[in-house]
Coordinates of C-alpha atoms in Angstrom, one line a residue:
Chain A
X1 CA 108.7 91.0 100.2
X2 CA 112.2 90.9 98.9
X3 CA 115.5 89.2 99.2
X4 CA 117.7 90.0 102.2
X5 CA 119.5 93.3 101.4
X6 CA 122.2 93.5 104.0
X7 CA 124.5 90.5 104.4
X8 CA 127.2 91.9 106.6
X9 CA 125.8 93.9 109.4
X10 CA 127.0 93.7 113.0
X11 CA 124.7 90.8 113.9
X12 CA 126.6 88.3 111.7
X13 CA 127.3 85.0 113.4
X14 CA 131.0 84.5 114.5
X15 CA 132.9 82.5 111.9
X16 CA 130.3 83.1 109.2
X17 CA 131.5 82.6 105.6
X18 CA 132.9 85.9 104.3
X19 CA 131.2 87.6 101.4
X20 CA 132.7 89.3 98.4
X21 CA 132.4 92.6 96.6
X22 CA 131.3 93.7 93.2
X23 CA 134.0 94.7 90.7
X24 CA 134.9 98.4 90.4
X25 CA 132.6 98.7 87.3
X26 CA 129.7 96.9 89.0
X27 CA 130.0 98.8 92.2
X28 CA 130.4 102.3 90.6
X29 CA 127.5 101.6 88.2
X30 CA 125.1 100.6 91.0
X31 CA 126.3 103.4 93.2
X32 CA 125.5 106.0 90.5
X33 CA 121.9 104.7 90.4
X34 CA 121.6 105.3 94.1
X35 CA 123.0 108.8 93.9
X36 CA 120.8 109.8 91.0
X37 CA 117.7 108.4 92.7
X38 CA 118.6 110.1 95.9
X39 CA 118.9 113.4 94.0
X40 CA 115.6 112.8 92.2
X41 CA 113.5 112.0 95.3
X42 CA 115.4 114.4 97.7
X43 CA 115.6 117.5 95.5
X44 CA 113.5 117.2 92.3
X45 CA 110.4 115.7 94.0
X46 CA 110.1 118.5 96.6
X47 CA 110.3 121.0 93.8
X48 CA 107.5 119.2 91.9
X49 CA 105.5 119.1 95.1
X50 CA 106.0 122.9 95.5
X51 CA 104.9 123.4 91.9
X52 CA 101.8 121.3 92.5
X53 CA 100.9 123.2 95.6
X54 CA 101.3 126.5 93.8
X55 CA 99.0 125.4 91.0
X56 CA 95.4 126.7 91.3
X57 CA 93.9 123.3 90.3
X58 CA 96.4 121.5 92.5
X59 CA 95.5 123.6 95.5
X60 CA 91.8 122.9 95.0
X61 CA 92.3 119.2 94.6
X62 CA 94.4 119.1 97.8
X63 CA 91.6 120.9 99.7
X64 CA 89.1 118.3 98.3
X65 CA 91.4 115.5 99.3
X66 CA 91.9 116.7 102.8
X67 CA 88.1 117.2 103.3
X68 CA 87.0 113.9 101.7
X69 CA 84.9 111.7 103.9
X70 CA 86.5 108.4 104.9
X71 CA 85.8 105.7 102.4
X72 CA 85.1 108.2 99.6
X73 CA 86.8 107.1 96.4
X74 CA 89.9 109.0 95.6
X75 CA 90.3 107.7 92.0
X76 CA 88.9 110.7 90.2
X77 CA 90.9 113.1 92.4
X78 CA 94.1 111.2 91.8
X79 CA 93.5 111.2 88.0
X80 CA 92.9 114.9 88.0
X81 CA 95.9 115.6 90.2
X82 CA 98.1 113.4 87.9
X83 CA 97.2 115.7 85.0
X84 CA 98.3 118.7 87.0
X85 CA 101.5 117.0 87.9
X86 CA 102.2 115.9 84.4
X87 CA 102.0 119.4 83.1
X88 CA 105.2 120.1 85.2
X89 CA 108.6 119.3 83.6
X90 CA 110.2 118.7 87.0
X91 CA 107.6 116.1 87.9
X92 CA 108.1 114.3 84.6
X93 CA 111.9 114.4 85.0
X94 CA 111.6 113.0 88.5
X95 CA 109.3 110.2 87.4
X96 CA 111.6 109.4 84.4
X97 CA 114.6 109.0 86.8
X98 CA 112.5 106.8 89.1
X99 CA 111.6 104.6 86.2
X100 CA 115.1 104.6 84.8
X101 CA 116.7 103.5 88.1
X102 CA 114.0 100.8 88.5
X103 CA 115.0 99.4 85.0
X104 CA 118.7 99.8 85.6
X105 CA 118.6 97.9 88.9
X106 CA 118.4 94.9 86.7
X107 CA 119.8 96.0 83.4
X108 CA 123.0 97.0 85.1
X109 CA 122.7 94.9 88.3
X110 CA 122.4 91.5 86.6
X111 CA 125.6 91.9 84.6
X112 CA 127.3 93.3 87.7
X113 CA 126.5 90.1 89.7
X114 CA 126.9 87.7 86.8
X115 CA 130.6 88.7 86.4
X116 CA 130.9 87.6 90.1
X117 CA 129.1 84.3 89.6
X118 CA 132.2 82.2 90.4
X119 CA 132.7 84.1 93.7
X120 CA 129.1 83.8 94.6
X121 CA 128.9 80.1 93.9
X122 CA 132.1 79.6 96.0
X123 CA 130.4 81.6 98.8
X124 CA 127.2 79.6 98.4
X125 CA 129.1 76.3 98.5
X126 CA 131.1 77.3 101.6
X127 CA 127.8 78.4 103.1
X128 CA 126.3 75.1 102.2
X129 CA 128.9 73.3 104.2
X130 CA 127.9 75.2 107.4
X131 CA 125.1 74.0 109.6
X132 CA 121.7 75.1 108.3
X133 CA 119.4 76.1 111.2
X134 CA 115.6 75.5 111.3
X135 CA 113.7 73.7 108.6
X136 CA 112.8 74.2 104.9
X137 CA 109.8 72.4 103.5
X138 CA 109.4 72.7 99.7
X139 CA 107.3 69.5 99.4
X140 CA 103.8 71.1 99.0
X141 CA 102.3 71.1 95.6
X142 CA 101.4 74.7 95.3
X143 CA 99.6 76.1 92.3
X144 CA 100.8 79.6 91.6
X145 CA 97.9 82.0 91.8
X146 CA 97.0 83.8 88.5
X147 CA 97.7 87.2 90.1
X148 CA 101.3 86.1 90.9
X149 CA 102.3 84.1 87.9
X150 CA 104.0 86.0 85.1
X151 CA 104.2 89.3 87.0
X152 CA 107.7 90.8 86.8
X153 CA 107.4 92.5 90.2
X154 CA 109.3 95.8 90.4
X155 CA 110.4 95.2 86.8
X156 CA 112.4 92.1 87.9
X157 CA 112.9 90.1 84.7
X158 CA 111.1 86.7 85.0
X159 CA 109.6 87.6 88.4
X160 CA 111.0 86.5 91.8
X161 CA 112.4 83.2 90.4
X162 CA 113.5 84.6 87.1
X163 CA 117.3 84.5 87.7
X164 CA 119.2 82.3 90.0
X165 CA 121.4 85.0 91.4
X166 CA 118.7 87.5 92.4
X167 CA 119.5 86.9 96.0
X168 CA 123.1 88.0 95.4
X169 CA 122.0 90.9 93.3
X170 CA 119.8 92.3 96.1
X171 CA 122.4 91.6 98.8
X172 CA 125.5 93.0 97.0
X173 CA 124.1 95.5 94.6
X174 CA 120.6 96.9 94.8
X175 CA 120.4 96.6 98.6
X176 CA 123.5 98.4 99.7
X177 CA 123.9 100.8 96.8
X178 CA 120.4 101.8 95.7
X179 CA 117.8 100.8 98.4
X180 CA 120.0 102.1 101.2
X181 CA 119.2 105.7 100.2
X182 CA 115.4 105.3 100.4
X183 CA 113.4 107.6 98.1
X184 CA 111.6 104.9 96.0
X185 CA 108.0 103.7 96.1
X186 CA 106.6 104.5 99.5
X187 CA 110.0 104.6 101.2
X188 CA 111.0 108.1 102.2
X189 CA 114.2 109.6 101.1
X190 CA 117.1 108.8 103.4
X191 CA 115.1 106.1 105.2
X192 CA 116.8 102.9 106.2
X193 CA 114.5 99.9 105.4
X194 CA 116.3 97.7 107.9
X195 CA 115.5 100.1 110.7
X196 CA 112.0 100.5 109.4
X197 CA 111.4 96.8 109.8
X198 CA 112.7 96.7 113.4
X199 CA 110.6 99.7 114.3
X200 CA 107.5 97.9 112.8
X201 CA 108.2 94.8 114.9
X202 CA 108.3 97.0 118.0
X203 CA 104.6 97.7 117.4
X204 CA 103.7 94.2 118.7
X205 CA 102.1 95.1 122.1
X206 CA 103.3 92.2 124.3
X207 CA 106.8 91.9 125.9
X208 CA 107.5 88.5 124.4
X209 CA 106.0 85.9 121.9
X210 CA 106.2 82.2 121.6
X211 CA 105.6 81.5 117.9
X212 CA 105.4 84.1 115.2
X213 CA 104.4 83.5 111.6
X214 CA 105.1 85.6 108.5
X215 CA 103.2 84.9 105.2
X216 CA 105.2 86.1 102.1
X217 CA 108.4 86.0 104.2
X218 CA 110.7 86.2 101.1
X219 CA 114.4 86.2 102.0
X220 CA 113.8 86.6 105.8
X221 CA 114.6 90.3 106.0
X222 CA 111.6 90.8 108.3
X223 CA 112.1 87.6 110.3
X224 CA 115.6 88.8 111.0
X225 CA 114.1 92.0 112.4
X226 CA 111.7 89.9 114.5
X227 CA 114.6 87.9 115.9
X228 CA 116.4 91.1 116.9
X229 CA 113.3 92.3 118.9
X230 CA 112.0 89.0 120.1
X231 CA 115.0 86.6 120.2
X232 CA 113.0 84.1 122.2
X233 CA 110.3 83.7 119.5
X234 CA 110.1 80.6 117.3
X235 CA 110.0 81.9 113.7
X236 CA 107.9 80.5 110.9
X237 CA 107.4 81.8 107.4
X238 CA 106.0 80.9 104.0
X239 CA 106.3 82.1 100.5
X240 CA 105.4 81.2 96.9
X241 CA 109.0 81.4 95.7
X242 CA 111.3 78.4 96.3
X243 CA 114.3 80.6 95.4
X244 CA 113.5 83.2 98.1
X245 CA 112.9 80.5 100.7
X246 CA 116.2 78.6 100.0
X247 CA 118.1 81.9 100.2
X248 CA 116.2 82.8 103.3
X249 CA 117.2 79.7 105.2
X250 CA 120.8 80.1 104.3
X251 CA 120.9 83.7 105.3
X252 CA 119.1 83.1 108.6
X253 CA 121.7 80.4 109.4
X254 CA 124.4 82.8 108.5
X255 CA 123.1 85.2 111.1
X256 CA 122.7 82.3 113.6
X257 CA 118.9 82.2 114.1
X258 CA 116.7 79.3 113.1
X259 CA 113.7 79.7 110.9
X260 CA 111.0 77.2 109.8
X261 CA 110.1 78.0 106.2
X262 CA 107.5 76.4 104.0
X263 CA 106.4 76.7 100.4
X264 CA 102.7 77.7 100.6
X265 CA 100.1 80.0 99.2
X266 CA 99.2 81.7 102.4
X267 CA 96.1 83.3 100.9
X268 CA 94.8 79.8 100.2
X269 CA 96.3 77.3 102.7
X270 CA 99.2 77.9 105.0
X271 CA 99.3 74.3 106.0
X272 CA 99.5 75.4 109.6
X273 CA 97.4 74.0 112.5
X274 CA 94.4 75.9 113.9
X275 CA 95.2 78.4 116.7
X276 CA 98.9 77.7 116.7
X277 CA 100.5 81.2 116.6
X278 CA 100.9 83.9 119.2
X279 CA 101.7 86.6 116.6
X280 CA 101.6 87.3 112.8
X281 CA 103.7 89.8 111.0
X282 CA 103.3 90.9 107.3
X283 CA 105.7 93.3 105.7
X284 CA 105.2 95.0 102.3
X285 CA 103.0 92.1 101.2
X286 CA 99.4 93.1 100.8
X287 CA 99.9 95.6 98.0
X288 CA 101.3 92.7 96.0
X289 CA 97.9 90.8 96.2
X290 CA 94.5 91.7 94.8
X291 CA 92.0 92.8 97.5
X292 CA 90.1 89.4 97.2
X293 CA 93.3 87.4 97.9
X294 CA 94.1 89.7 100.9
X295 CA 90.6 89.0 102.3
X296 CA 91.2 85.3 101.9
X297 CA 94.6 85.5 103.5
X298 CA 93.3 87.4 106.6
X299 CA 90.7 84.6 107.1
X300 CA 93.4 82.0 106.9
X301 CA 95.7 83.9 109.3
X302 CA 92.8 84.3 111.7
X303 CA 92.3 80.6 111.7
X304 CA 96.0 79.8 112.6
X305 CA 96.2 82.4 115.3
X306 CA 95.6 81.6 119.0
X307 CA 92.8 83.5 120.7
X308 CA 94.4 86.8 122.0
X309 CA 97.2 86.6 119.4
X310 CA 98.3 89.9 117.7
X311 CA 98.8 90.7 114.0
X312 CA 101.0 93.6 112.9
X313 CA 101.1 94.7 109.3
X314 CA 103.3 97.2 107.5
X315 CA 102.3 98.2 104.0
X316 CA 102.2 101.5 102.0
X317 CA 99.7 104.0 103.4
X318 CA 96.2 104.2 102.0
X319 CA 95.6 107.1 99.7
X320 CA 93.3 108.7 102.3
X321 CA 96.2 109.0 104.7
X322 CA 98.6 110.9 102.4
X323 CA 98.7 114.3 100.7
X324 CA 97.2 114.7 97.2
X325 CA 100.6 115.0 95.7
X326 CA 102.0 112.0 97.5
X327 CA 98.9 110.0 96.4
X328 CA 99.9 110.7 92.8
X329 CA 103.4 109.5 93.5
X330 CA 102.2 106.2 95.1
X331 CA 99.6 105.6 92.4
X332 CA 102.3 105.9 89.8
X333 CA 104.0 102.6 90.9
X334 CA 101.0 100.6 89.7
X335 CA 101.6 101.3 86.0
X336 CA 105.3 102.1 86.0
X337 CA 107.0 99.7 88.5
X338 CA 105.1 96.5 87.8
X339 CA 102.9 96.7 90.9
X340 CA 99.5 95.6 89.4
X341 CA 97.6 95.7 92.7
X342 CA 99.2 98.7 94.4
X343 CA 96.5 101.2 93.7
X344 CA 93.6 98.8 94.3
X345 CA 94.9 98.0 97.7
X346 CA 95.7 101.6 98.6
X347 CA 92.1 102.5 97.7
X348 CA 90.8 99.7 99.9
X349 CA 91.1 99.4 103.6
X350 CA 93.2 96.7 105.4
X351 CA 91.4 97.8 108.6
X352 CA 88.0 96.8 107.1
X353 CA 89.4 93.5 105.8
X354 CA 90.7 92.6 109.3
X355 CA 87.4 93.4 110.8
X356 CA 85.6 91.3 108.2
X357 CA 87.9 88.4 109.1
X358 CA 86.9 88.7 112.8
X359 CA 89.8 90.7 114.3
X360 CA 89.2 93.4 116.9
X361 CA 91.0 96.4 118.3
X362 CA 92.0 97.3 114.7
X363 CA 94.0 100.5 114.5
X364 CA 96.3 102.0 111.9
X365 CA 98.9 104.8 112.0
X366 CA 102.2 106.0 110.5
X367 CA 105.6 105.6 112.2
X368 CA 107.8 107.4 109.7
X369 CA 107.9 110.3 107.1
X370 CA 105.4 110.4 104.3
X371 CA 103.2 108.2 106.4
X372 CA 105.5 105.2 105.9
X373 CA 105.9 102.7 107.4
X374 CA 102.1 102.6 107.8
X375 CA 101.2 100.1 110.5
X376 CA 97.9 98.3 110.9
X377 CA 97.5 96.1 113.9
X378 CA 94.7 94.1 115.5
X379 CA 93.9 91.2 117.9
X380 CA 92.2 87.9 117.5
X381 CA 89.6 88.1 120.3
X382 CA 90.6 86.1 123.4
X383 CA 87.3 84.3 123.4
X384 CA 85.0 84.5 120.4
X385 CA 81.9 84.0 122.6
X386 CA 82.9 86.8 125.0
X387 CA 83.5 89.1 122.0
X388 CA 80.0 88.3 120.6
X389 CA 78.5 89.0 124.0
Chain D
X1 CA 116.0 131.2 62.6
X2 CA 118.1 128.3 61.5
X3 CA 116.9 126.2 58.6
X4 CA 115.5 122.7 59.4
X5 CA 118.3 120.2 59.0
X6 CA 116.0 117.6 57.4
X7 CA 113.8 114.7 58.4
X8 CA 113.1 114.4 62.1
X9 CA 114.1 110.8 62.3
X10 CA 113.3 110.3 66.0
X11 CA 110.2 112.4 66.7
X12 CA 108.9 113.7 69.9
X13 CA 107.9 110.3 71.2
X14 CA 111.6 109.3 71.3
X15 CA 112.6 112.0 73.8
X16 CA 112.5 109.5 76.7
X17 CA 114.6 107.0 74.8
X18 CA 117.1 109.8 74.1
X19 CA 117.2 110.4 77.8
X20 CA 117.8 106.7 78.4
X21 CA 120.7 106.9 76.0
X22 CA 122.0 109.9 77.8
X23 CA 121.7 108.3 81.2
X24 CA 123.5 105.1 79.9
X25 CA 126.4 107.4 78.8
X26 CA 126.3 109.2 82.2
X27 CA 126.7 105.9 84.0
X28 CA 129.7 104.9 81.8
X29 CA 131.3 108.3 82.4
X30 CA 130.8 108.0 86.2
X31 CA 132.3 104.4 86.2
X32 CA 135.4 105.9 84.4
X33 CA 135.6 108.8 86.9
X34 CA 135.3 106.4 89.8
X35 CA 138.1 104.3 88.3
X36 CA 140.2 107.3 87.8
X37 CA 139.9 108.3 91.5
X38 CA 140.7 104.8 92.6
X39 CA 143.7 104.7 90.2
X40 CA 145.1 108.0 91.5
X41 CA 144.7 106.8 95.1
X42 CA 146.5 103.5 94.5
X43 CA 149.3 105.2 92.6
X44 CA 149.7 107.7 95.4
X45 CA 149.7 105.1 98.1
X46 CA 151.4 102.2 96.4
X47 CA 153.3 103.7 93.5
X48 CA 151.9 101.2 91.0
X49 CA 148.6 99.5 90.2
X50 CA 147.4 96.5 88.2
X51 CA 144.1 96.1 86.4
X52 CA 143.1 93.3 88.8
X53 CA 143.8 95.5 91.8
X54 CA 141.6 98.2 90.3
X55 CA 138.8 95.7 89.6
X56 CA 138.9 94.3 93.1
X57 CA 139.4 97.5 95.1
X58 CA 136.6 98.5 97.5
X59 CA 137.1 102.0 98.8
X60 CA 136.6 102.6 102.5
X61 CA 137.1 105.3 105.1
X62 CA 138.0 108.8 103.9
X63 CA 138.4 107.6 100.3
X64 CA 134.9 106.2 100.2
X65 CA 133.5 109.5 101.7
X66 CA 135.4 111.5 99.1
X67 CA 134.0 109.3 96.2
X68 CA 130.5 109.6 97.7
X69 CA 130.8 113.4 97.7
X70 CA 132.1 113.5 94.2
X71 CA 129.4 111.0 93.0
X72 CA 126.6 113.1 94.6
X73 CA 128.0 116.3 93.0
X74 CA 128.1 114.5 89.6
X75 CA 124.5 113.3 90.0
X76 CA 123.4 116.8 91.0
X77 CA 125.0 118.4 88.0
X78 CA 123.6 115.9 85.6
X79 CA 120.1 115.2 86.9
X80 CA 119.8 118.8 88.1
X81 CA 120.8 120.3 84.7
X82 CA 117.2 121.3 83.8
X83 CA 116.8 122.9 87.2
X84 CA 120.0 124.8 86.6
X85 CA 118.3 126.6 83.8
X86 CA 115.8 128.3 86.1
X87 CA 117.4 128.3 89.6
X88 CA 120.4 130.5 88.9
X89 CA 121.2 132.5 92.0
X90 CA 124.8 132.5 93.0
X91 CA 124.2 130.3 96.2
X92 CA 122.2 127.8 94.1
X93 CA 125.0 127.6 91.5
X94 CA 127.6 127.1 94.2
X95 CA 125.5 124.5 96.0
X96 CA 125.1 122.5 92.8
X97 CA 128.9 122.6 92.4
X98 CA 129.3 121.2 96.0
X99 CA 130.7 124.5 97.3
X100 CA 129.6 126.6 100.2
X101 CA 128.4 130.0 99.4
X102 CA 130.6 132.7 101.1
X103 CA 128.8 135.5 103.0
X104 CA 129.6 137.9 100.1
X105 CA 127.7 135.7 97.6
X106 CA 124.4 136.0 99.4

């Protein structure tokens, strides 16, 4: 999940409050981060992959990885492959640049947006005067889970709620100038994350949906994509971050679509009625939860879905689905980009978790380069009794 | 061989921090380079420029494309410097400089 990263696309509502730009210094500094990361992932990383493939031990590990039986642990292989990678200067340089950009998104980005605080607050005030669509319910007493509290996700100082202008930082800095080039975490170089979301929503099998729910909806980037594919659907979402939810409702209103957002720990209690949704979408969420919380969340989602409802998930691909070299790249995020559960989830199986929760017709596949987005989808049986028979 | 210059104050563990310092400097140089391009553009098109106009200016169209090409060349030359030590064919050198290799160079 994240804040909305594109505030001014062509779907903006007529008469929407105009936004503003960073200063020359802010813009140029953020743009350089994007350019350096693009070079790193687009040029240095393929060279590092070639070097790995040419290494005798790397070759052997790749062969083992491809031949491994499903479910077999990849931990030892990834550790061994990392040693091979780390003996290569180009790999180390590429990883240093990835880390540096991840740090600088905030080290450079926070001052870039802070010097525009006055303009952002004016924009926010003008936005506040316009009609807010949908509903926002922050009334629930939600205890932050231990796995969530104090984690500075993606090196974000203070976590999701650590700085009041994070919404603006992602919308005006990190989103357009850094993320737009792809080439970080599981996102392939040159990939557009906005298009990836829309392509994921198209994996829903039916022509139309009545009510769709998204746990961990963040700043409504994914619900915006849902609205573009299923404009008739009533959209609901929840998150643990009040800041993300407040931003989310404002931004959805800016684009002219209503959302119903609620503060909730969806792994514990969504606060939604039994069998009340026709579809569930989750996007880049499960790698941010420990496997145990994911299992609890799937049980809760199963409860609120109507019989016959569909669930579509996009998350980084499991290690078993990617090359040996790419597994090392993905595994790196756990230790170096504040993603404490990234590897644990990629070693596990969302497919198995869904089946354990009672879902059927579980399937998973890639719809983009480097196996990302990796889509997992399933169905809540139309009648539980018929399924048992 | 040159004589040691004295105590190794930073040590090998600090190489990454030295790289961070270098990249901070690289960012500042690029911000100045971007500002220079914008300044030249505004002087050419308007004849005069104020500091506020420079701060508020957002490049678009051909100028934005020109700055993007220059920024990518800059990133390639800096982040690709270690690669330049070993990938040294004429086409590779020209590519890093953002130039097309003529037939005669291949």
